[in-house]
Tab-separated table of C-alpha atoms in Angstrom:
chain	number	residue	atom	x	y	z
K	1	MET	CA	0.012	-0.297	0.376
K	2	GLU	CA	1.509	3.311	-1.038
K	3	TYR	CA	1.403	6.193	1.542
K	4	LEU	CA	0.839	9.632	0.000
K	5	PRO	CA	2.777	12.203	1.821
K	6	ALA	CA	0.401	14.990	3.869
K	7	PRO	CA	-0.067	18.167	2.191
K	8	ALA	CA	2.105	21.106	3.372
K	9	ALA	CA	0.800	22.389	6.534
K	10	PRO	CA	0.941	26.410	6.241
K	11	ALA	CA	3.810	28.103	7.287
K	12	GLN	CA	3.619	29.117	11.422
K	13	GLY	CA	1.637	32.209	12.040
K	14	HIS	CA	0.112	32.258	8.486
K	15	ILE	CA	-3.497	31.574	7.683
K	16	LEU	CA	-5.189	30.906	3.831
K	17	CYS	CA	-6.948	33.936	2.048
K	18	CYS	CA	-10.873	32.981	2.049
K	19	GLN	CA	-11.230	34.293	-1.552
K	20	CYS	CA	-7.967	32.513	-3.311
K	21	GLY	CA	-6.395	30.189	-0.556
K	22	VAL	CA	-2.903	32.183	-0.571
K	23	PRO	CA	-0.838	31.830	2.671
K	24	ILE	CA	-1.007	35.537	4.167
K	25	PRO	CA	-0.297	37.198	7.589
K	26	PRO	CA	-3.645	37.057	9.492
K	27	ASN	CA	-5.710	39.995	9.405
K	28	PRO	CA	-9.574	41.016	10.092
K	29	ALA	CA	-10.690	40.174	6.678
K	30	ASN	CA	-9.077	36.839	6.341
K	31	MET	CA	-8.014	38.400	2.550
K	32	CYS	CA	-4.493	38.750	0.723
K	33	VAL	CA	-4.285	42.680	-0.732
K	34	GLY	CA	-5.395	41.515	-4.287
K	35	CYS	CA	-8.880	40.161	-3.420
K	36	LEU	CA	-9.426	42.875	-0.495
K	37	ARG	CA	-9.197	45.521	-3.490
K	38	ALA	CA	-11.188	43.927	-5.378
K	39	GLN	CA	-13.947	43.272	-3.321
K	40	VAL	CA	-13.585	47.039	-1.939
K	41	ASP	CA	-12.284	50.661	-3.496
K	42	ILE	CA	-11.904	53.411	-0.688
K	43	THR	CA	-11.688	56.046	-3.498
K	44	GLU	CA	-15.300	55.641	-4.836
K	45	GLY	CA	-17.265	58.604	-4.305
K	46	ILE	CA	-13.870	60.458	-4.483
K	47	PRO	CA	-14.158	62.889	-8.030
K	48	LYS	CA	-10.829	62.181	-10.631
K	49	GLN	CA	-11.271	65.220	-12.634
K	50	GLY	CA	-12.262	68.553	-11.750
K	51	THR	CA	-12.104	72.102	-13.458
K	52	VAL	CA	-10.196	74.962	-12.149
K	53	HIS	CA	-10.349	78.679	-13.459
K	54	PHE	CA	-7.738	80.929	-14.252
K	55	CYS	CA	-7.978	84.354	-15.445
K	56	LYS	CA	-5.178	85.124	-17.852
K	57	GLN	CA	-4.761	88.799	-17.512
K	58	CYS	CA	-3.956	88.783	-13.803
K	59	GLU	CA	-3.270	85.318	-13.517
K	60	ARG	CA	-5.216	84.916	-10.778
K	61	TYR	CA	-7.062	81.567	-9.861
K	62	LEU	CA	-11.300	81.348	-8.827
K	63	GLN	CA	-11.606	80.545	-5.096
K	64	PRO	CA	-14.963	79.858	-5.035
K	65	PRO	CA	-17.596	81.352	-4.394
K	66	GLY	CA	-16.320	84.953	-5.562
K	67	THR	CA	-12.279	85.132	-4.616
K	68	TRP	CA	-9.038	85.629	-7.193
K	69	ILE	CA	-5.856	84.638	-5.402
K	70	GLN	CA	-2.922	84.596	-6.953
K	71	CYS	CA	-0.862	81.137	-7.203
K	72	ALA	CA	1.947	79.722	-8.665
K	73	LEU	CA	2.394	76.481	-10.270
K	74	GLU	CA	2.967	73.275	-8.174
K	75	SER	CA	2.817	75.804	-4.904
K	76	ARG	CA	1.179	75.075	-1.530
K	77	GLU	CA	-1.188	77.803	-2.139
K	78	LEU	CA	-2.604	76.329	-5.596
K	79	LEU	CA	-2.350	72.591	-3.764
K	80	ALA	CA	-4.793	73.875	-1.035
K	81	LEU	CA	-7.270	75.159	-3.791
K	82	CYS	CA	-7.443	72.251	-5.381
K	83	LEU	CA	-7.917	70.321	-2.350
K	84	LYS	CA	-10.985	72.190	-1.610
K	85	LYS	CA	-12.792	71.227	-4.676
K	86	ILE	CA	-12.755	67.233	-3.441
K	87	LYS	CA	-13.034	68.322	0.460
K	88	ALA	CA	-16.147	66.863	0.889
K	89	SER	CA	-15.520	63.940	-1.127
K	90	LEU	CA	-12.445	63.376	1.116
K	91	SER	CA	-14.400	63.457	4.553
K	92	LYS	CA	-14.839	59.503	4.308
K	93	VAL	CA	-11.036	58.630	3.866
K	94	ARG	CA	-8.042	59.790	5.516
K	95	LEU	CA	-5.236	61.585	3.731
K	96	ILE	CA	-2.304	60.681	4.148
K	97	ASP	CA	-0.368	62.250	1.360
K	98	ALA	CA	-1.029	65.331	-1.583
K	99	GLY	CA	1.469	66.098	-4.032
K	100	PHE	CA	1.390	67.537	-7.772
K	101	ILE	CA	2.953	65.331	-10.724
K	102	TRP	CA	4.546	67.367	-13.024
K	103	THR	CA	2.787	68.191	-16.442
K	104	GLU	CA	3.752	70.715	-19.425
K	105	PRO	CA	3.101	74.695	-18.011
K	106	HIS	CA	0.775	75.095	-21.229
K	107	SER	CA	-1.028	71.902	-21.134
K	108	LYS	CA	-4.033	73.289	-19.342
K	109	ARG	CA	-3.939	70.343	-16.991
K	110	LEU	CA	-3.302	70.029	-13.311
K	111	LYS	CA	-2.281	66.431	-11.831
K	112	LEU	CA	-2.481	65.634	-7.944
K	113	LYS	CA	-1.230	62.312	-6.875
K	114	LEU	CA	-3.056	61.618	-3.341
K	115	THR	CA	-2.564	58.436	-1.086
K	116	VAL	CA	-5.680	57.872	1.171
K	117	GLN	CA	-6.555	55.246	4.086
K	118	LYS	CA	-9.831	54.313	5.183
K	119	GLU	CA	-10.868	51.290	7.536
K	120	VAL	CA	-12.969	48.754	5.496
K	121	ILE	CA	-14.197	44.568	6.465
K	122	ASN	CA	-13.831	44.098	10.012
K	123	GLY	CA	-11.455	46.839	10.893
K	124	ALA	CA	-8.908	46.187	8.486
K	125	VAL	CA	-7.392	49.488	7.290
K	126	LEU	CA	-6.291	49.924	3.494
K	127	GLN	CA	-4.338	52.425	1.833
K	128	GLN	CA	-4.515	53.364	-2.003
K	129	VAL	CA	-3.170	55.755	-4.081
K	130	PHE	CA	-4.753	57.844	-7.097
K	131	VAL	CA	-4.474	60.451	-9.707
K	132	VAL	CA	-6.868	63.320	-9.753
K	133	GLU	CA	-6.723	65.315	-12.728
K	134	TYR	CA	-7.775	69.173	-13.293
K	135	ILE	CA	-8.734	70.933	-15.986
K	136	VAL	CA	-7.774	74.761	-16.202
K	137	GLN	CA	-9.962	76.647	-17.822
K	138	SER	CA	-9.942	80.102	-18.786
K	139	GLN	CA	-12.531	82.980	-17.320
K	140	MET	CA	-11.885	86.522	-17.098
K	141	CYS	CA	-12.104	87.681	-13.482
K	142	GLU	CA	-14.557	91.084	-12.475
K	143	ASP	CA	-11.353	93.072	-11.872
K	144	CYS	CA	-10.392	92.771	-15.806
K	145	HIS	CA	-13.869	92.549	-17.296
K	146	ARG	CA	-14.656	96.209	-16.058
K	147	ILE	CA	-10.995	97.416	-17.351
K	148	GLU	CA	-11.549	95.861	-20.642
K	149	ALA	CA	-15.089	97.215	-20.489
K	150	LYS	CA	-13.496	101.058	-19.665
K	151	ASP	CA	-15.576	101.166	-16.553
K	152	PHE	CA	-13.062	100.237	-14.278
K	153	TRP	CA	-12.239	102.597	-11.591
K	154	LYS	CA	-14.145	103.329	-8.343
K	155	ALA	CA	-11.810	106.485	-7.593
K	156	VAL	CA	-9.612	108.957	-9.156
K	157	VAL	CA	-6.985	111.301	-6.597
K	158	GLN	CA	-6.450	114.420	-9.117
K	159	VAL	CA	-3.234	116.419	-8.285
K	160	ARG	CA	-2.365	119.417	-8.969
K	161	GLN	CA	-0.248	122.358	-9.134
K	162	LYS	CA	-0.217	125.612	-10.151
K	163	THR	CA	3.184	126.045	-11.266
K	164	VAL	CA	4.934	126.072	-14.911
K	165	HIS	CA	8.508	124.057	-13.198
K	166	LYS	CA	7.644	120.249	-12.079
K	167	LYS	CA	10.250	120.083	-9.704
K	168	THR	CA	7.757	119.295	-7.434
K	169	PHE	CA	6.173	116.363	-9.254
K	170	TYR	CA	9.353	114.737	-9.973
K	171	TYR	CA	10.192	114.438	-6.249
K	172	LEU	CA	6.654	113.205	-5.220
K	173	GLU	CA	7.245	110.341	-7.963
K	174	GLN	CA	10.687	109.661	-6.601
K	175	LEU	CA	8.377	109.519	-2.937
K	176	ILE	CA	5.892	107.330	-4.335
K	177	LEU	CA	8.390	104.770	-6.030
K	178	LYS	CA	10.345	104.321	-2.791
K	179	HIS	CA	6.966	103.627	-0.746
K	180	ARG	CA	5.406	101.728	-3.355
K	181	LEU	CA	2.569	103.800	-3.914
K	182	HIS	CA	1.598	103.059	-6.950
K	183	GLN	CA	1.281	99.253	-6.375
K	184	ASN	CA	-2.555	99.329	-6.036
K	185	THR	CA	-2.885	102.088	-9.217
K	186	LEU	CA	-5.134	101.013	-12.169
K	187	ARG	CA	-3.487	103.798	-14.317
K	188	ILE	CA	-1.674	107.194	-14.094
K	189	LYS	CA	-2.528	110.105	-16.490
K	190	GLU	CA	-0.240	112.772	-16.562
K	191	ILE	CA	-1.832	115.722	-18.184
K	192	HIS	CA	0.047	119.124	-18.348
K	193	ASP	CA	-0.897	120.657	-14.483
K	194	GLY	CA	-0.749	117.414	-12.654
K	195	LEU	CA	-1.106	113.346	-12.650
K	196	ASP	CA	-4.765	111.899	-12.015
K	197	PHE	CA	-4.154	108.364	-9.963
K	198	TYR	CA	-7.068	105.499	-10.657
K	199	TYR	CA	-7.937	103.098	-8.237
K	200	SER	CA	-10.563	100.149	-7.874
K	201	SER	CA	-11.518	100.991	-4.321
K	202	LYS	CA	-12.141	104.235	-2.957
K	203	GLN	CA	-9.681	103.095	0.216
K	204	HIS	CA	-6.458	103.128	-1.718
K	205	ALA	CA	-7.587	106.164	-3.088
K	206	GLN	CA	-7.798	107.369	0.560
K	207	LYS	CA	-4.272	106.096	1.377
K	208	MET	CA	-2.760	108.440	-1.570
K	209	VAL	CA	-4.367	111.237	-0.187
K	210	ASP	CA	-3.167	110.773	3.286
K	211	PHE	CA	0.090	109.911	1.832
K	212	LEU	CA	0.293	112.926	0.005
K	213	GLN	CA	-0.786	115.369	2.825
K	214	CYS	CA	2.006	113.804	4.390
K	215	THR	CA	4.803	114.853	2.022
K	216	VAL	CA	4.085	117.779	0.497
K	217	PRO	CA	2.414	121.324	1.645
K	218	SER	CA	-1.310	120.520	0.209
K	219	ARG	CA	-5.009	120.566	0.640
K	220	SER	CA	-7.654	118.443	-0.801
K	221	LYS	CA	-11.240	117.708	-1.170
K	222	SER	CA	-13.977	115.051	-2.217
K	223	SER	CA	-16.757	114.244	-4.041
K	224	GLN	CA	-18.659	111.498	-5.332
K	225	ARG	CA	-20.916	110.646	-8.048
K	226	LEU	CA	-24.373	108.184	-7.715
K	227	ILE	CA	-23.439	105.106	-10.692
K	228	SER	CA	-26.203	103.233	-10.417
K	229	HIS	CA	-28.522	102.000	-7.392
K	230	ASP	CA	-30.089	98.397	-6.483
K	231	ILE	CA	-33.190	99.358	-4.681
K	232	HIS	CA	-34.039	94.904	-4.051
K	233	SER	CA	-30.835	94.914	-2.109
K	234	ASN	CA	-30.207	98.649	-1.293
K	235	VAL	CA	-26.705	98.678	-2.674
K	236	TYR	CA	-25.243	102.076	-3.935
K	237	ASN	CA	-22.141	102.013	-6.294
K	238	TYR	CA	-20.690	105.413	-6.251
K	239	LYS	CA	-17.178	106.689	-8.253
K	240	SER	CA	-15.246	108.830	-5.683
K	241	THR	CA	-13.180	111.977	-7.096
K	242	PHE	CA	-10.297	113.442	-4.423
K	243	SER	CA	-8.569	116.707	-5.375
K	244	VAL	CA	-5.295	117.649	-3.956
K	245	GLU	CA	-4.062	120.969	-4.765
K	246	ILE	CA	-0.092	121.111	-3.933
K	247	VAL	CA	0.963	124.976	-2.601
K	248	PRO	CA	2.164	126.765	-5.845
K	249	ILE	CA	5.769	127.346	-4.646
K	250	CYS	CA	8.911	125.153	-6.257
K	251	LYS	CA	12.448	125.255	-4.730
K	252	ASP	CA	14.433	127.971	-6.215
K	253	ASN	CA	11.156	130.604	-6.365
K	254	VAL	CA	11.475	133.773	-4.884
K	255	VAL	CA	8.643	134.926	-2.933
K	256	CYS	CA	6.877	138.420	-0.617
K	257	LEU	CA	5.526	136.891	2.080
K	258	SER	CA	2.941	139.389	3.691
K	259	PRO	CA	3.611	141.647	6.332
K	260	LYS	CA	1.558	139.699	8.792
K	261	LEU	CA	3.325	136.358	8.155
K	262	ALA	CA	6.826	137.669	7.753
K	263	GLN	CA	6.779	139.033	11.134
K	264	SER	CA	4.904	135.876	12.766
K	265	LEU	CA	8.265	133.929	11.414
K	266	GLY	CA	10.714	136.332	13.206
K	267	ASN	CA	10.633	139.510	11.503
K	268	MET	CA	11.838	138.196	7.940
K	269	SER	CA	12.188	140.332	5.207
K	270	GLN	CA	9.184	139.854	3.146
K	271	ILE	CA	11.425	138.663	0.168
K	272	CYS	CA	12.707	135.087	0.562
K	273	VAL	CA	13.786	132.055	-1.308
K	274	CYS	CA	12.614	128.965	-1.232
K	275	ILE	CA	15.286	126.387	-0.553
K	276	ARG	CA	13.420	123.623	-0.666
K	277	VAL	CA	10.120	122.193	-0.298
K	278	THR	CA	9.285	118.634	1.538
K	279	SER	CA	6.559	118.221	3.845
K	280	THR	CA	6.893	122.359	4.141
K	281	ILE	CA	7.630	125.163	2.643
K	282	HIS	CA	11.794	126.036	3.468
K	283	LEU	CA	12.005	129.695	3.225
K	284	ILE	CA	15.601	131.902	3.722
K	285	ASP	CA	16.365	135.014	3.883
K	286	PRO	CA	19.339	136.136	1.560
K	287	ARG	CA	19.739	139.278	3.515
K	288	THR	CA	20.336	137.607	7.346
K	289	LEU	CA	20.248	134.143	6.761
K	290	GLN	CA	16.947	133.373	8.674
K	291	ILE	CA	15.348	130.327	7.657
K	292	ALA	CA	11.591	129.597	8.367
K	293	GLU	CA	9.289	126.425	7.588
K	294	ILE	CA	5.604	126.998	6.790
K	295	ASP	CA	3.589	123.901	6.432
K	296	GLY	CA	0.495	123.776	4.134
K	297	ASN	CA	-2.122	125.189	7.021
K	298	THR	CA	-0.199	128.419	7.165
K	299	TYR	CA	0.467	128.762	3.938
K	300	TRP	CA	-3.703	128.346	2.641
K	301	ARG	CA	-4.096	131.056	5.703
K	302	HIS	CA	-1.396	133.233	4.528
K	303	PRO	CA	-1.399	132.725	0.231
K	304	PHE	CA	1.865	134.215	-1.479
K	305	ASN	CA	2.915	133.531	-4.737
K	306	SER	CA	6.135	133.126	-6.782
K	307	LEU	CA	7.512	136.511	-8.312
K	308	PHE	CA	9.590	135.135	-11.131
K	309	HIS	CA	9.190	132.256	-14.012
K	310	PRO	CA	12.042	130.070	-13.769
K	311	LYS	CA	13.070	130.921	-17.330
K	312	GLN	CA	13.165	134.872	-16.116
K	313	LEU	CA	16.638	133.585	-14.322
K	314	GLU	CA	19.865	135.784	-15.709
K	315	GLU	CA	23.298	134.704	-15.381
K	316	PHE	CA	25.337	136.924	-13.715
K	317	ILE	CA	29.492	137.032	-12.610
K	318	ILE	CA	30.671	137.543	-9.353
K	319	MET	CA	32.577	141.013	-9.726
K	320	ASP	CA	33.623	141.187	-5.724
K	321	ILE	CA	32.211	139.043	-2.617
K	322	ASN	CA	33.206	140.181	1.019
K	323	ARG	CA	31.800	137.289	3.214
K	324	VAL	CA	30.076	138.848	6.532
K	325	HIS	CA	31.120	136.544	9.236
K	326	GLU	CA	29.225	138.435	12.287
K	327	LYS	CA	25.772	140.178	11.566
K	328	LYS	CA	23.571	141.423	14.331
K	329	LYS	CA	19.983	139.924	14.991
K	330	GLY	CA	17.143	142.125	14.747
K	331	ALA	CA	14.103	141.976	17.497
K	332	GLY	CA	12.790	138.747	17.880
K	333	ALA	CA	14.691	137.218	15.066
K	334	GLY	CA	14.081	133.340	14.776
K	335	ALA	CA	16.882	130.586	13.987
K	336	ARG	CA	19.600	130.776	11.005
K	337	SER	CA	21.030	128.536	8.511
K	338	ASN	CA	24.117	126.818	9.555
K	339	LYS	CA	24.643	125.572	5.979
K	340	HIS	CA	24.969	128.924	4.164
K	341	THR	CA	27.205	131.840	4.542
K	342	LEU	CA	26.524	135.397	4.328
K	343	ALA	CA	28.087	137.554	1.531
K	344	GLU	CA	28.427	140.820	-0.053
K	345	ALA	CA	28.738	140.689	-3.719
K	346	TRP	CA	29.104	143.267	-6.670
K	347	VAL	CA	27.684	141.248	-9.650
K	348	ARG	CA	27.109	141.908	-13.732
K	349	LYS	CA	25.467	140.769	-16.029
K	350	THR	CA	26.997	138.419	-18.646
K	351	SER	CA	24.740	139.947	-21.106
K	352	GLU	CA	25.872	143.514	-19.769
K	353	LEU	CA	29.861	142.831	-19.811
K	354	ASP	CA	30.521	146.060	-22.450
K	355	THR	CA	28.816	147.851	-20.166
K	356	ASP	CA	30.211	149.107	-16.421
K	357	HIS	CA	26.866	148.663	-14.944
K	358	GLN	CA	26.905	146.411	-11.648
K	359	TYR	CA	24.559	145.568	-8.752
K	360	PHE	CA	25.510	145.317	-5.517
K	361	CYS	CA	23.190	142.106	-3.160
K	362	CYS	CA	23.818	140.198	-0.346
K	363	THR	CA	23.650	136.553	-0.764
K	364	HIS	CA	23.137	133.408	0.852
K	365	LEU	CA	25.542	131.617	-1.305
K	366	GLY	CA	28.888	133.150	0.265
K	367	HIS	CA	30.319	129.289	0.525
K	368	ILE	CA	30.717	128.471	-2.700
K	369	LEU	CA	30.881	132.166	-4.829
K	370	ASN	CA	34.491	133.387	-5.701
K	371	PRO	CA	35.213	136.399	-7.903
K	372	GLY	CA	34.836	135.208	-11.342
K	373	ASP	CA	32.000	132.171	-10.881
K	374	LEU	CA	28.919	132.679	-12.559
K	375	VAL	CA	25.716	132.633	-10.893
K	376	LEU	CA	22.007	132.799	-12.072
K	377	GLY	CA	19.635	135.237	-9.908
K	378	PHE	CA	16.504	137.674	-10.910
K	379	ASP	CA	16.923	140.955	-11.275
K	380	LEU	CA	14.371	143.260	-9.683
K	381	ALA	CA	15.857	146.595	-10.381
K	382	ASN	CA	14.584	146.522	-13.911
K	383	CYS	CA	11.543	144.351	-13.525
K	384	ASN	CA	7.846	145.281	-13.058
K	385	LEU	CA	6.674	142.905	-9.805
K	386	ASN	CA	3.285	142.106	-10.484
K	387	ASP	CA	2.479	141.238	-6.664
K	388	GLU	CA	0.367	142.722	-4.305
K	389	PHE	CA	2.484	142.582	-1.515
K	390	ALA	CA	5.550	143.607	-2.931
K	391	ASN	CA	3.714	146.536	-4.483
K	392	LYS	CA	3.049	147.655	-0.467
K	393	MET	CA	7.148	147.689	0.266
K	394	ASN	CA	8.946	150.192	0.599
K	395	PRO	CA	11.694	150.298	-2.551
K	396	GLN	CA	14.497	150.535	-0.652
K	397	HIS	CA	13.805	147.297	0.972
K	398	ILE	CA	13.587	145.523	-2.409
K	399	PRO	CA	16.904	144.042	-3.140
K	400	ASP	CA	18.336	144.940	-6.727
K	401	VAL	CA	19.457	141.272	-7.255
K	402	VAL	CA	18.548	138.053	-5.453
K	403	LEU	CA	21.562	134.890	-6.301
K	404	ILE	CA	19.671	131.918	-6.432
K	405	LYS	CA	22.286	129.012	-7.433
K	406	LYS	CA	25.585	128.617	-8.943
K	407	SER	CA	25.873	128.015	-12.760
K	408	TYR	CA	28.009	125.043	-13.788
K	409	ASP	CA	28.322	123.548	-17.473
K	410	ARG	CA	25.275	121.622	-17.472
K	411	SER	CA	26.503	119.358	-20.729
K	412	LYS	CA	29.485	118.269	-18.880
K	413	ARG	CA	27.566	117.408	-15.262
K	414	GLN	CA	24.797	115.611	-18.048
K	415	ARG	CA	27.990	113.004	-19.162
K	416	ARG	CA	29.576	112.038	-15.836
K	417	ARG	CA	26.025	111.685	-14.637
K	418	ASN	CA	26.648	107.790	-13.375
K	419	TRP	CA	23.116	107.405	-11.980
K	420	ARG	CA	19.755	107.380	-12.628
K	421	LEU	CA	16.175	107.408	-10.993
K	422	LYS	CA	13.099	105.290	-11.756
K	423	GLU	CA	10.113	106.695	-13.387
K	424	LEU	CA	6.295	105.872	-13.032
K	425	GLU	CA	4.758	103.891	-15.771
K	426	ARG	CA	1.842	106.653	-16.829
K	427	ASP	CA	-0.220	107.335	-19.999
K	428	ARG	CA	1.267	111.383	-20.974
K	429	GLU	CA	-1.402	113.380	-22.589
K	430	GLY	CA	1.592	115.747	-24.927
K	431	THR	CA	5.055	115.994	-24.612
K	432	ASP	CA	6.361	119.455	-24.000
K	433	THR	CA	9.637	120.226	-25.227
K	434	ASP	CA	10.066	122.152	-21.886
K	435	ASP	CA	9.731	118.921	-20.060
K	436	GLU	CA	13.556	117.647	-20.151
K	437	ARG	CA	15.060	120.674	-19.303
K	438	GLN	CA	13.178	121.144	-15.895
K	439	TYR	CA	13.800	117.001	-15.345
K	440	GLN	CA	17.649	118.612	-15.486
K	441	ASP	CA	16.729	120.880	-13.318
K	442	PHE	CA	15.724	118.354	-10.681
K	443	LEU	CA	18.466	116.009	-11.365
K	444	GLU	CA	21.223	119.028	-10.382
K	445	ASP	CA	18.880	119.753	-7.321
K	446	LEU	CA	19.584	116.371	-5.923
K	447	GLU	CA	23.550	116.573	-6.794
K	448	GLU	CA	22.852	119.827	-5.289
K	449	ASP	CA	21.192	119.259	-1.785
K	450	GLU	CA	21.304	116.430	0.331
K	451	THR	CA	18.579	116.464	2.725
K	452	ILE	CA	16.028	116.054	-0.613
K	453	ARG	CA	18.748	113.178	-1.925
K	454	LYS	CA	18.083	111.010	1.394
K	455	ASN	CA	14.221	110.604	0.576
K	456	VAL	CA	15.054	109.040	-3.135
K	457	ASN	CA	16.141	105.850	-4.094
K	458	ILE	CA	18.959	106.601	-6.390
K	459	TYR	CA	20.349	103.842	-8.972
K	460	ARG	CA	23.849	103.318	-10.359
K	461	ASN	CA	23.868	103.617	-14.230
K	462	ALA	CA	26.516	100.944	-14.845
K	463	ASP	CA	26.875	101.837	-18.206
K	464	ILE	CA	28.565	105.573	-17.301
K	465	PRO	CA	32.246	104.659	-16.120
K	466	VAL	CA	33.226	106.403	-12.878
K	467	GLU	CA	35.557	109.347	-13.606
K	468	SER	CA	38.107	110.786	-11.326
K	469	ASP	CA	38.071	113.830	-9.830
K	470	THR	CA	41.324	115.373	-11.541
K	471	ASP	CA	39.175	117.523	-13.963
K	472	ASP	CA	36.856	118.436	-11.510
K	473	ASP	CA	34.977	122.111	-11.506
K	474	GLY	CA	33.718	122.178	-8.384
K	475	ALA	CA	30.196	121.026	-9.490
K	476	PRO	CA	28.419	119.261	-7.062
K	477	ARG	CA	28.177	114.986	-7.746
K	478	ILE	CA	26.739	111.998	-5.837
K	479	SER	CA	28.992	109.523	-3.938
K	480	LEU	CA	28.504	105.685	-5.120
K	481	ALA	CA	28.074	104.955	-1.397
K	482	GLU	CA	24.991	107.245	-2.100
K	483	MET	CA	23.911	104.673	-4.967
K	484	LEU	CA	21.688	101.437	-4.836
K	485	GLU	CA	22.288	98.807	-7.006
K	486	ASP	CA	19.673	98.130	-9.741
K	487	LEU	CA	18.584	94.419	-8.970
K	488	HIS	CA	17.380	92.438	-12.608
K	489	ILE	CA	15.694	89.207	-11.508
K	490	SER	CA	15.072	87.072	-14.379
K	491	GLN	CA	13.258	83.447	-14.160
K	492	ASP	CA	12.281	80.353	-16.778
K	493	ALA	CA	8.522	79.686	-16.786
K	494	THR	CA	8.881	76.052	-16.653
K	495	GLY	CA	11.072	76.127	-13.689
K	496	GLY	CA	10.146	74.851	-9.832
K	497	GLU	CA	7.938	76.349	-7.434
K	498	GLY	CA	6.902	79.970	-7.817
K	499	ALA	CA	7.353	79.547	-11.953
K	500	GLU	CA	4.094	81.308	-13.569
K	501	MET	CA	1.708	79.468	-16.168
K	502	LEU	CA	1.980	80.542	-19.685
K	503	THR	CA	-0.559	81.396	-21.403
């Protein structure tokens, strides 16, 4: 009799699968992984496809119900946005891991690789990996739609200054760039006497008005116009307009103060020179070096005007100059400038060199003037002053000449200027031939005035080499230590995290 060998017993600690008989370690379902997956699909009910909406104009994604957010490809923000689409379906499983599968940036497809766990038959825990694909659909957001419809702005800030020279606007432009106040603007329009800033919300416009009132002496007023009204929801749609008027005084202007204002400033002379305009008007008396600051509120209570147009500057040559070291202060006199030197000078117009006619004047530029230097100034002796305060002054108290600044070779200063400024992107109504000359005047003011220069971001121009000072003619220059290196960042659109979607 032949004995057949007994069937091999399963390995110790193993059982047979109740479906296919394969030896497996014991588990609550008594099934192998293959049979268990065939019986149960833990991803059932989770959508494997979805859609996300993308605005091509502003490159933002729609986060339902109505919020548009900025997300880079394969970023955490975009991953959270995609997971919210299937958040309700994931409530029955446990999400273990989630990540992007790389797709072409222009393919309009986003693929997510998800790992989930779920307790199945008799307490067995099953883990499964699957892919969810999202189709990127183009949809214009409301902001971009209103821009395309030419009805996009909700508020406008109209900045005006009733002067011919734009020095204050050039200075204001650099302050806006430095403090990044232009980021929320929809459009900047330049007109002949000012700038218009358009905004999508009234709050952004109000922020710009507050900034202007803190940086330049000005006054403002606002108005609003009703555009539409929904009687069912009681919603009103307004367009707001803010009008900001800057004081009509610029740097290097000669002004005539009212007697009451001159007395309140420490018995200053009525004829003064504006040496700079920041948040206040800085005045200096060229006969005593007495200085004063006038804020916007004081100016509008006691307004005064500039006596001369910048084009009326005449060139003089210094024939003789004597510095005055001691000057007796008058009764109630205010503070004096420590950066200027009082001097008495005899000057002659360069247009009258063939005559012996000379002018005597007191000047605050004694620290930089020497005999033979050229200087720009205004001739008060041979002009008709059309000013209510100047016409009432005693002629003996009106100087013959007021010197403003030393004259240098402009072409040489432009060639050696190894720095530059950034500009606002704006719509120009019309370019004036005089704008370039005014802009060069502003650049020269930055070189001459360190106080204004501290509030401006100056960038080094690598295209112009640094010259030695051997051929220096004494013109003020900006040191390299005061310049910033302009940073340019370029990034491949098909790169890793942070790359933008190609449209």
